[in-house]
Tab-separated table of C-alpha atoms in Angstrom:
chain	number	residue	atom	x	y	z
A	97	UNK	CA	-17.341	-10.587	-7.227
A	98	UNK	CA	-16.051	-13.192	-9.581
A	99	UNK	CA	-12.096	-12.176	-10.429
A	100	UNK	CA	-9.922	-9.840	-8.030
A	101	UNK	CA	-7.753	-7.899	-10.289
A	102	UNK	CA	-4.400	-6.773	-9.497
A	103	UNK	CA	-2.422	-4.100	-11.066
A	104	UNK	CA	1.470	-3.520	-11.091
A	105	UNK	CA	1.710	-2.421	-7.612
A	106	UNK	CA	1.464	-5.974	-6.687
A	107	UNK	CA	4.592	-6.735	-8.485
A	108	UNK	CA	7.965	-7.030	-6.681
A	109	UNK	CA	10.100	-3.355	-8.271
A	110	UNK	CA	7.503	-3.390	-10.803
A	111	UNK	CA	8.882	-6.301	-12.630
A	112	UNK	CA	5.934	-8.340	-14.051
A	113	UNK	CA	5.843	-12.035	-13.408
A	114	UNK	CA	6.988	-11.008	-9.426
A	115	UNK	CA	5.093	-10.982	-6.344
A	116	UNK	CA	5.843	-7.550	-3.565
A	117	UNK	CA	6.707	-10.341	-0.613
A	118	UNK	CA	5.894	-7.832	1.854
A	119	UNK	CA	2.234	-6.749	0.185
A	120	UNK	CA	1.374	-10.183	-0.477
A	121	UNK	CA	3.517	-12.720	1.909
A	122	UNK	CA	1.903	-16.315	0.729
A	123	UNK	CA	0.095	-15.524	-2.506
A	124	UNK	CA	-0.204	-18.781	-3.748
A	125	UNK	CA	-2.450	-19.229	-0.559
A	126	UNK	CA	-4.206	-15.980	-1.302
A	127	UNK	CA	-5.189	-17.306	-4.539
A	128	UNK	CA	-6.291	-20.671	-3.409
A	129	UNK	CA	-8.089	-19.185	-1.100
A	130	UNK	CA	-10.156	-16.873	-4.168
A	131	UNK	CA	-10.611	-20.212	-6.304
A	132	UNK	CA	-12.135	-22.027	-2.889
A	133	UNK	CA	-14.660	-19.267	-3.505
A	134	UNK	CA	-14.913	-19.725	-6.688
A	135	UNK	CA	-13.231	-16.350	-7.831
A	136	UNK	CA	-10.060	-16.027	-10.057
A	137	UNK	CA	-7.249	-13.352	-9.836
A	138	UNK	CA	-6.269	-11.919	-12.952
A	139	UNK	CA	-2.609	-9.909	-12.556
A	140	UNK	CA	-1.977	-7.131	-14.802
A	141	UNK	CA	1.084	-8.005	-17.484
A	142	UNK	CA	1.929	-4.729	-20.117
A	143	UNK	CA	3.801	-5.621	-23.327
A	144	UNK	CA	6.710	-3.847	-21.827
A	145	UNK	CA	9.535	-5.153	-20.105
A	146	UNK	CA	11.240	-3.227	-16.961
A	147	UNK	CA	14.770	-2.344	-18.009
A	148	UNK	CA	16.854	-3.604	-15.281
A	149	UNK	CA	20.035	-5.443	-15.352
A	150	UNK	CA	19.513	-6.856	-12.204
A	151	UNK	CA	16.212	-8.961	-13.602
A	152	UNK	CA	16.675	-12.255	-14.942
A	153	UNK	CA	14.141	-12.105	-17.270
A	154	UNK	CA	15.111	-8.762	-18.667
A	155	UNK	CA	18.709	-10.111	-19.090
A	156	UNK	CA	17.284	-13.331	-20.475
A	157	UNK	CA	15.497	-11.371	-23.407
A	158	UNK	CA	18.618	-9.076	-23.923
A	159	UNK	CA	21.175	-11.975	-24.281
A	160	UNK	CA	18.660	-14.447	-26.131
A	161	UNK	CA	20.662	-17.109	-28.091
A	162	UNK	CA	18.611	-16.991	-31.339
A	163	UNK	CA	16.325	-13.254	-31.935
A	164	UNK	CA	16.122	-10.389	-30.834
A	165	UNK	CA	13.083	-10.624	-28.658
A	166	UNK	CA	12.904	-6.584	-27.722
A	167	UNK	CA	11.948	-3.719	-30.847
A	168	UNK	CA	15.014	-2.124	-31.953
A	169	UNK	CA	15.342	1.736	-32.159
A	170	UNK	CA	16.181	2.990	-36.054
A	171	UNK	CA	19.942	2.296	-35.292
A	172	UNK	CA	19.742	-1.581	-34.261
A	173	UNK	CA	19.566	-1.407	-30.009
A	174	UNK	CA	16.790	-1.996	-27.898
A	175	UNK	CA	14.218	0.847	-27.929
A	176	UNK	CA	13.541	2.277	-24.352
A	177	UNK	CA	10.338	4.075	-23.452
A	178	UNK	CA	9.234	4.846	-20.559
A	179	UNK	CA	5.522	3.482	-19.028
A	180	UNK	CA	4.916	2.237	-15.414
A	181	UNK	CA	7.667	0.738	-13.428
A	182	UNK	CA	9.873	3.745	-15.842
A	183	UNK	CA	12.439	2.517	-18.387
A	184	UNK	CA	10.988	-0.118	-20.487
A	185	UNK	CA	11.759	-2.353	-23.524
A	186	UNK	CA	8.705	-3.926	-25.894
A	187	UNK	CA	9.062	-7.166	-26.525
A	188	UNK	CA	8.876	-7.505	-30.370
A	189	UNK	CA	5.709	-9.352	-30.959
A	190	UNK	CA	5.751	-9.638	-34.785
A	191	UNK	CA	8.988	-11.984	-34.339
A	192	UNK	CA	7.764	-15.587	-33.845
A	193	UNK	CA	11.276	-16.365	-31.797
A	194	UNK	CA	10.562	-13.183	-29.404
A	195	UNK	CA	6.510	-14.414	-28.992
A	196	UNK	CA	7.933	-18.113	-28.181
A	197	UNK	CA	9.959	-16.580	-25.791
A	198	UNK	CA	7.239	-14.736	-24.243
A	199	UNK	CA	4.969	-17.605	-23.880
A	200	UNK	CA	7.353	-19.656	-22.274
């Protein structure tokens, strides 16, 4: 095995970029441990975004300062689909603000 690959359900709520504390109490040792061995862990990350208010990064791509960094439904809000973790927003890749965003 060279890469251990984790999808959502490692995720804390299904909100990418998280860790499930109770699944996965010290991953930062867990991966340390895989690169001692010379693996890598690869996380799954969708080009949606979770709608929930409660999230800081959803709420930081809804209230952005400068673009609208989600794709916009024919009258102007946020477009919500559904996929994984359930209501979702897409992060609107062809704007260069809402790409900067995501690579930060």
């Amino acid at each position: 095995m060279d890469v251990m690959w984790l999808d959502i359900e490692h995720t804390n709520g299904k909100r990418y970029f998280t860790w499930d504390s109770k699944k996965f109490p010290d991953s930062k040792a867990m991966i340390d441990g895989l690169g001692k061995k010379g693996r890598n862990m690869v996380t799954i990350v969708d080009p949606h975004i979770k709608t929930d208010n409660q999230w800081s990064l959803y709420k930081e791509g809804t209230n952005h300062p400068t673009c609208a960094v989600f794709v916009k439904n024919k009258d102007g809000a946020d477009f919500k689909g559904h996929c994984w973790p359930g209501s979702s927003s897409w992060v609107d890749y062809t704007s260069p603000c809402a790409r900067e965003w995501w690579a930060s």
